[in-house]
GROMACS .gro file of C-alpha atoms in nm:
model
  307
    1MET     CA    1   3.404   2.091  -1.834
    2MET     CA    2   3.636   1.868  -1.670
    3LYS     CA    3   3.867   1.648  -1.833
    4SER     CA    4   3.869   1.338  -1.878
    5TRP     CA    5   4.168   1.253  -1.659
    6THR     CA    6   4.018   1.454  -1.405
    7ILE     CA    7   3.636   1.237  -1.346
    8LYS     CA    8   3.906   0.964  -1.353
    9ALA     CA    9   4.120   1.150  -1.084
   10LEU     CA   10   3.761   1.169  -0.949
   11SER     CA   11   3.630   0.824  -0.973
   12LYS     CA   12   3.899   0.687  -0.796
   13ASP     CA   13   3.875   0.974  -0.500
   14GLY     CA   14   3.464   0.860  -0.505
   15LEU     CA   15   3.594   0.485  -0.465
   16ARG     CA   16   3.869   0.528  -0.201
   17SER     CA   17   3.565   0.724  -0.004
   18ILE     CA   18   3.397   0.365  -0.008
   19LYS     CA   19   3.718   0.193   0.129
   20SER     CA   20   3.792   0.431   0.361
   21ASN     CA   21   3.474   0.416   0.488
   22LYS     CA   22   3.370   0.039   0.545
   23LEU     CA   23   3.175   0.032   0.775
   24LEU     CA   24   2.843   0.349   0.614
   25ALA     CA   25   2.951   0.231   0.293
   26PHE     CA   26   2.800  -0.105   0.420
   27ALA     CA   27   2.556   0.058   0.611
   28ALA     CA   28   2.408   0.213   0.304
   29ILE     CA   29   2.463  -0.097   0.057
   30LEU     CA   30   2.234  -0.244   0.315
   31THR     CA   31   1.920  -0.032   0.358
   32SER     CA   32   1.961  -0.005  -0.080
   33VAL     CA   33   1.944  -0.459  -0.050
   34ILE     CA   34   1.706  -0.442   0.180
   35SER     CA   35   1.460  -0.222  -0.039
   36PHE     CA   36   1.530  -0.316  -0.338
   37THR     CA   37   1.519  -0.696  -0.228
   38LEU     CA   38   1.170  -0.600  -0.090
   39LEU     CA   39   1.087  -0.438  -0.463
   40GLY     CA   40   1.222  -0.774  -0.598
   41ILE     CA   41   1.001  -0.909  -0.378
   42PHE     CA   42   0.723  -0.783  -0.447
   43TYR     CA   43   0.708  -0.644  -0.788
   44SER     CA   44   0.745  -1.086  -0.866
   45ILE     CA   45   0.455  -1.187  -0.693
   46ILE     CA   46   0.321  -0.887  -0.859
   47ASP     CA   47   0.417  -1.033  -1.232
   48ILE     CA   48   0.334  -1.407  -1.105
   49THR     CA   49  -0.017  -1.258  -1.039
   50ASN     CA   50  -0.091  -1.053  -1.325
   51ASP     CA   51   0.044  -1.303  -1.541
   52ASN     CA   52  -0.186  -1.600  -1.367
   53ILE     CA   53  -0.457  -1.326  -1.447
   54ILE     CA   54  -0.372  -1.323  -1.792
   55LYS     CA   55  -0.373  -1.692  -1.814
   56LEU     CA   56  -0.758  -1.756  -1.612
   57GLN     CA   57  -0.876  -1.502  -1.909
   58GLU     CA   58  -0.700  -1.665  -2.197
   59GLU     CA   59  -0.877  -1.949  -2.030
   60VAL     CA   60  -1.229  -1.742  -2.058
   61ARG     CA   61  -1.544  -1.874  -2.314
   62VAL     CA   62  -1.849  -1.737  -2.449
   63VAL     CA   63  -2.016  -2.024  -2.504
   64ALA     CA   64  -2.394  -1.971  -2.677
   65PHE     CA   65  -2.636  -2.281  -2.621
   66LEU     CA   66  -2.892  -2.389  -2.902
   67GLU     CA   67  -3.251  -2.436  -2.899
   68ASP     CA   68  -3.345  -2.872  -2.939
   69ASP     CA   69  -3.327  -3.000  -3.286
   70VAL     CA   70  -3.105  -2.803  -3.483
   71GLU     CA   71  -3.051  -2.900  -3.772
   72GLU     CA   72  -2.613  -3.015  -3.868
   73SER     CA   73  -2.679  -2.761  -4.150
   74GLU     CA   74  -2.811  -2.470  -3.918
   75VAL     CA   75  -2.506  -2.495  -3.714
   76LEU     CA   76  -2.275  -2.474  -3.936
   77ASN     CA   77  -2.489  -2.095  -4.012
   78ILE     CA   78  -2.497  -1.991  -3.686
   79LYS     CA   79  -2.154  -2.056  -3.649
   80GLU     CA   80  -2.062  -1.863  -3.994
   81GLY     CA   81  -2.244  -1.593  -3.846
   82ILE     CA   82  -2.046  -1.626  -3.553
   83GLU     CA   83  -1.690  -1.583  -3.649
   84ASP     CA   84  -1.846  -1.269  -3.871
   85ILE     CA   85  -1.814  -1.140  -3.538
   86SER     CA   86  -1.589  -0.894  -3.495
   87GLY     CA   87  -1.334  -0.988  -3.185
   88VAL     CA   88  -1.403  -1.310  -3.261
   89GLU     CA   89  -1.095  -1.538  -3.299
   90SER     CA   90  -1.244  -1.907  -3.315
   91VAL     CA   91  -1.587  -2.127  -3.254
   92ILE     CA   92  -1.646  -2.455  -3.177
   93TYR     CA   93  -1.944  -2.693  -3.190
   94VAL     CA   94  -1.925  -2.908  -2.883
   95PRO     CA   95  -2.244  -3.124  -2.973
   96SER     CA   96  -2.449  -3.202  -2.586
   97ASP     CA   97  -2.282  -3.564  -2.621
   98GLU     CA   98  -2.001  -3.491  -2.589
   99GLY     CA   99  -2.092  -3.173  -2.323
  100LEU     CA  100  -2.205  -3.407  -2.122
  101GLU     CA  101  -1.961  -3.621  -2.148
  102ALA     CA  102  -1.717  -3.347  -2.037
  103TYR     CA  103  -2.034  -3.226  -1.758
  104LYS     CA  104  -1.987  -3.633  -1.575
  105ARG     CA  105  -1.622  -3.552  -1.611
  106ASP     CA  106  -1.656  -3.195  -1.382
  107ILE     CA  107  -1.924  -3.325  -1.161
  108VAL     CA  108  -1.669  -3.647  -1.010
  109SER     CA  109  -1.366  -3.464  -0.978
  110GLU     CA  110  -1.554  -3.248  -0.733
  111GLU     CA  111  -1.677  -3.561  -0.581
  112ASP     CA  112  -2.000  -3.388  -0.644
  113ASP     CA  113  -2.249  -3.759  -0.590
  114ASP     CA  114  -2.587  -3.591  -0.577
  115MET     CA  115  -2.557  -3.376  -0.916
  116MET     CA  116  -2.387  -3.703  -1.030
  117ARG     CA  117  -2.745  -3.878  -0.907
  118ILE     CA  118  -2.946  -3.647  -1.069
  119VAL     CA  119  -2.765  -3.632  -1.402
  120GLU     CA  120  -2.777  -4.062  -1.454
  121GLU     CA  121  -3.121  -4.037  -1.348
  122ALA     CA  122  -3.251  -3.777  -1.671
  123ILE     CA  123  -2.959  -3.982  -1.810
  124ASP     CA  124  -3.198  -4.307  -1.787
  125LYS     CA  125  -3.491  -4.179  -1.888
  126GLY     CA  126  -3.348  -4.119  -2.174
  127ASN     CA  127  -3.272  -3.709  -2.178
  128ASN     CA  128  -2.947  -3.496  -2.242
  129PRO     CA  129  -2.984  -3.206  -1.962
  130ILE     CA  130  -2.637  -3.040  -2.143
  131PRO     CA  131  -2.693  -2.843  -2.558
  132ASP     CA  132  -2.518  -2.889  -2.840
  133THR     CA  133  -2.359  -2.548  -2.765
  134LEU     CA  134  -2.133  -2.359  -2.926
  135GLU     CA  135  -1.781  -2.264  -2.720
  136ILE     CA  136  -1.586  -1.913  -2.860
  137GLU     CA  137  -1.228  -1.771  -2.831
  138THR     CA  138  -1.224  -1.339  -2.849
  139GLU     CA  139  -0.931  -1.112  -2.900
  140ASN     CA  140  -0.995  -1.041  -2.553
  141ILE     CA  141  -1.285  -1.052  -2.207
  142ASN     CA  142  -1.346  -0.686  -2.275
  143ILE     CA  143  -1.570  -0.703  -2.577
  144ASN     CA  144  -1.768  -1.042  -2.352
  145GLU     CA  145  -2.001  -0.902  -2.326
  146GLU     CA  146  -2.033  -0.658  -2.752
  147VAL     CA  147  -2.053  -1.039  -2.839
  148MET     CA  148  -2.278  -1.219  -2.583
  149ASN     CA  149  -2.536  -0.933  -2.734
  150LYS     CA  150  -2.451  -0.987  -3.113
  151VAL     CA  151  -2.472  -1.361  -3.086
  152LEU     CA  152  -2.857  -1.427  -2.887
  153GLU     CA  153  -2.927  -1.244  -3.154
  154LEU     CA  154  -2.864  -1.564  -3.402
  155GLU     CA  155  -3.145  -1.742  -3.481
  156ASN     CA  156  -3.142  -2.096  -3.223
  157VAL     CA  157  -2.933  -1.952  -2.974
  158TYR     CA  158  -3.199  -1.940  -2.753
  159LYS     CA  159  -2.850  -1.844  -2.417
  160VAL     CA  160  -2.493  -1.712  -2.385
  161SER     CA  161  -2.246  -1.711  -2.084
  162ASP     CA  162  -1.950  -1.587  -1.996
  163GLY     CA  163  -1.928  -1.723  -1.689
  164ASN     CA  164  -1.976  -1.342  -1.601
  165LEU     CA  165  -1.871  -1.394  -1.192
  166ILE     CA  166  -1.573  -1.526  -1.339
  167THR     CA  167  -1.533  -1.285  -1.647
  168ASP     CA  168  -1.648  -0.964  -1.380
  169PHE     CA  169  -1.440  -1.095  -1.098
  170LEU     CA  170  -1.034  -1.145  -1.325
  171LYS     CA  171  -1.112  -0.706  -1.480
  172THR     CA  172  -1.109  -0.662  -1.083
  173MET     CA  173  -0.878  -0.795  -1.012
  174SER     CA  174  -0.595  -0.711  -1.315
  175LYS     CA  175  -0.726  -0.352  -1.214
  176TYR     CA  176  -0.649  -0.313  -0.802
  177VAL     CA  177  -0.307  -0.566  -0.924
  178ARG     CA  178  -0.167  -0.282  -1.131
  179ILE     CA  179  -0.262  -0.028  -0.889
  180PHE     CA  180  -0.148  -0.194  -0.580
  181GLY     CA  181   0.231  -0.217  -0.765
  182ILE     CA  182   0.242   0.096  -0.850
  183VAL     CA  183   0.135   0.317  -0.541
  184LEU     CA  184   0.368   0.021  -0.365
  185ILE     CA  185   0.635   0.100  -0.621
  186LEU     CA  186   0.670   0.425  -0.582
  187ILE     CA  187   0.620   0.348  -0.136
  188LEU     CA  188   0.922   0.170  -0.200
  189VAL     CA  189   1.145   0.421  -0.435
  190ILE     CA  190   1.044   0.786  -0.220
  191SER     CA  191   1.166   0.542   0.111
  192SER     CA  192   1.454   0.365  -0.045
  193THR     CA  193   1.592   0.748  -0.164
  194ILE     CA  194   1.494   0.886   0.218
  195LEU     CA  195   1.702   0.629   0.405
  196ILE     CA  196   1.971   0.580   0.136
  197SER     CA  197   2.008   1.003   0.144
  198ASN     CA  198   2.032   0.977   0.559
  199VAL     CA  199   2.337   0.675   0.495
  200ILE     CA  200   2.481   0.918   0.240
  201LYS     CA  201   2.412   1.223   0.474
  202VAL     CA  202   2.614   1.090   0.759
  203SER     CA  203   2.894   0.962   0.513
  204VAL     CA  204   2.934   1.345   0.360
  205PHE     CA  205   2.868   1.512   0.784
  206VAL     CA  206   3.199   1.306   0.848
  207ARG     CA  207   3.427   1.428   0.593
  208LYS     CA  208   3.320   1.784   0.637
  209ARG     CA  209   3.599   1.957   0.724
  210GLU     CA  210   3.744   1.835   0.356
  211ILE     CA  211   3.437   1.976   0.172
  212GLY     CA  212   3.462   2.317   0.363
  213ILE     CA  213   3.889   2.287   0.278
  214MET     CA  214   3.773   2.252  -0.117
  215LYS     CA  215   3.557   2.537  -0.078
  216TYR     CA  216   3.785   2.765   0.060
  217ILE     CA  217   4.055   2.659  -0.147
  218GLY     CA  218   3.858   2.719  -0.478
  219ALA     CA  219   3.701   2.390  -0.516
  220THR     CA  220   3.444   2.441  -0.766
  221ASP     CA  221   3.117   2.300  -0.616
  222ASN     CA  222   3.121   2.005  -0.961
  223TYR     CA  223   3.465   1.860  -0.917
  224ILE     CA  224   3.318   1.845  -0.487
  225ARG     CA  225   3.012   1.640  -0.621
  226LEU     CA  226   3.176   1.437  -0.837
  227PRO     CA  227   3.361   1.195  -0.566
  228PHE     CA  228   2.975   1.112  -0.407
  229ILE     CA  229   2.790   1.038  -0.715
  230ILE     CA  230   2.998   0.857  -0.830
  231GLU     CA  231   3.005   0.643  -0.469
  232GLY     CA  232   2.626   0.651  -0.472
  233ALA     CA  233   2.599   0.582  -0.739
  234LEU     CA  234   2.883   0.222  -0.735
  235ILE     CA  235   2.677   0.229  -0.360
  236GLY     CA  236   2.349   0.213  -0.506
  237ALA     CA  237   2.412  -0.025  -0.824
  238LEU     CA  238   2.596  -0.285  -0.551
  239GLY     CA  239   2.277  -0.242  -0.367
  240ALA     CA  240   2.087  -0.317  -0.706
  241GLY     CA  241   2.355  -0.644  -0.761
  242ILE     CA  242   2.282  -0.792  -0.443
  243SER     CA  243   1.947  -0.716  -0.478
  244ALA     CA  244   1.866  -0.903  -0.780
  245LEU     CA  245   2.103  -1.217  -0.688
  246MET     CA  246   1.874  -1.215  -0.326
  247VAL     CA  247   1.527  -1.189  -0.548
  248SER     CA  248   1.628  -1.492  -0.801
  249ILE     CA  249   1.730  -1.720  -0.461
  250VAL     CA  250   1.371  -1.652  -0.312
  251HIS     CA  251   1.224  -1.699  -0.669
  252SER     CA  252   1.359  -2.033  -0.725
  253LEU     CA  253   1.325  -2.167  -0.342
  254VAL     CA  254   0.971  -2.089  -0.390
  255ASN     CA  255   0.933  -2.260  -0.735
  256THR     CA  256   1.147  -2.512  -0.581
  257ASN     CA  257   0.955  -2.678  -0.234
  258MET     CA  258   0.589  -2.422  -0.296
  259SER     CA  259   0.490  -2.466  -0.626
  260GLU     CA  260   0.232  -2.796  -0.546
  261THR     CA  261   0.109  -2.685  -0.295
  262LEU     CA  262   0.005  -2.361  -0.443
  263VAL     CA  263  -0.113  -2.559  -0.738
  264SER     CA  264  -0.347  -2.782  -0.496
  265PHE     CA  265  -0.458  -2.449  -0.372
  266ILE     CA  266  -0.483  -2.313  -0.673
  267PRO     CA  267  -0.572  -2.542  -0.932
  268GLY     CA  268  -0.322  -2.404  -1.289
  269PHE     CA  269  -0.162  -2.189  -1.090
  270TYR     CA  270   0.168  -2.070  -1.252
  271ILE     CA  271   0.467  -1.916  -1.185
  272THR     CA  272   0.665  -1.747  -1.407
  273PRO     CA  273   1.023  -1.813  -1.489
  274LEU     CA  274   1.259  -1.619  -1.361
  275GLY     CA  275   1.453  -1.536  -1.633
  276ASN     CA  276   1.162  -1.370  -1.763
  277ILE     CA  277   1.073  -1.127  -1.452
  278MET     CA  278   1.477  -1.080  -1.452
  279ILE     CA  279   1.465  -0.930  -1.854
  280ILE     CA  280   1.199  -0.625  -1.649
  281LEU     CA  281   1.366  -0.627  -1.322
  282LEU     CA  282   1.731  -0.644  -1.374
  283PRO     CA  283   1.763  -0.308  -1.572
  284LEU     CA  284   1.444  -0.115  -1.360
  285LEU     CA  285   1.696  -0.232  -0.985
  286PHE     CA  286   1.991  -0.081  -1.186
  287PHE     CA  287   1.840   0.262  -1.295
  288MET     CA  288   1.657   0.327  -0.991
  289GLY     CA  289   1.964   0.208  -0.745
  290ILE     CA  290   2.193   0.430  -0.970
  291THR     CA  291   2.025   0.668  -0.955
  292ILE     CA  292   1.858   0.729  -0.589
  293GLY     CA  293   2.242   0.617  -0.485
  294VAL     CA  294   2.302   1.019  -0.702
  295VAL     CA  295   2.046   1.132  -0.590
  296GLY     CA  296   2.089   1.084  -0.255
  297SER     CA  297   2.417   1.191  -0.281
  298LEU     CA  298   2.359   1.544  -0.398
  299ILE     CA  299   2.007   1.547  -0.139
  300SER     CA  300   2.295   1.549   0.132
  301LEU     CA  301   2.598   1.757  -0.080
  302LYS     CA  302   2.398   2.040  -0.033
  303LYS     CA  303   2.372   2.168   0.302
  304TYR     CA  304   2.780   2.203   0.272
  305LEU     CA  305   2.763   2.338  -0.063
  306ILE     CA  306   2.601   2.647   0.004
  307VAL     CA  307   2.881   2.952   0.038
   0.00000   0.00000   0.00000
């Protein structure tokens, strides 16, 4: 087992190696910065996409349409019956008059003149095309179908909907975003390891004579490895730190210059705050940077430590 002073001395050797091989160290750091910045940007995109999916999922409501002329006491009974269903968080009663006003506001915002004309004609004839409804919030959209089936069994409920197309789309999108994210991160991790290990391999090759002499005079493998491991870890950590800074700059630029444009294309679009992203991304980048740097060094040294 190495003594603390030996480890300290070998650590200084690792630092000296970076200083004396500035060009190679710069190439390794640049490689890690590019790889980790791409990883950080893609992670941020996936995180923001996932947050928006969750936000949209929270806005999906199950709507129970009631029969015409349902008494207020019966509405309360239906509401209580729905509240007793497992997974239901809240139930809001929306009378037909309120529902009609909300529907008219939606038509105006969508600038659908034909539909507005049809609705106004129905109102002129004393008809309200919007029935009394109960808006149901569930714990998550995965139980919507089960809740809908139970609500449909209740008396005076003639139809139940949760916007199936939206629900199915969100479920599918959430699934594929997770798969895409895992695959992409794995690809970037593998490519980063290969690139960084190749750069460190050049550094090791340049110093192969030094390694050979150390082996000849009886230096242990661990004694030879440690300076290179320190070097790889420092290169990985520096690359991770600079990458985190680059991701922060990109996030700030997008948030400042593109948020309004994104909201105009996707109403309600939400850019996850940088702090929320970095709380996971920063430790992840440093862990990956140091690990890849160390693994890259060990891979590069393997050939030269064979007696």
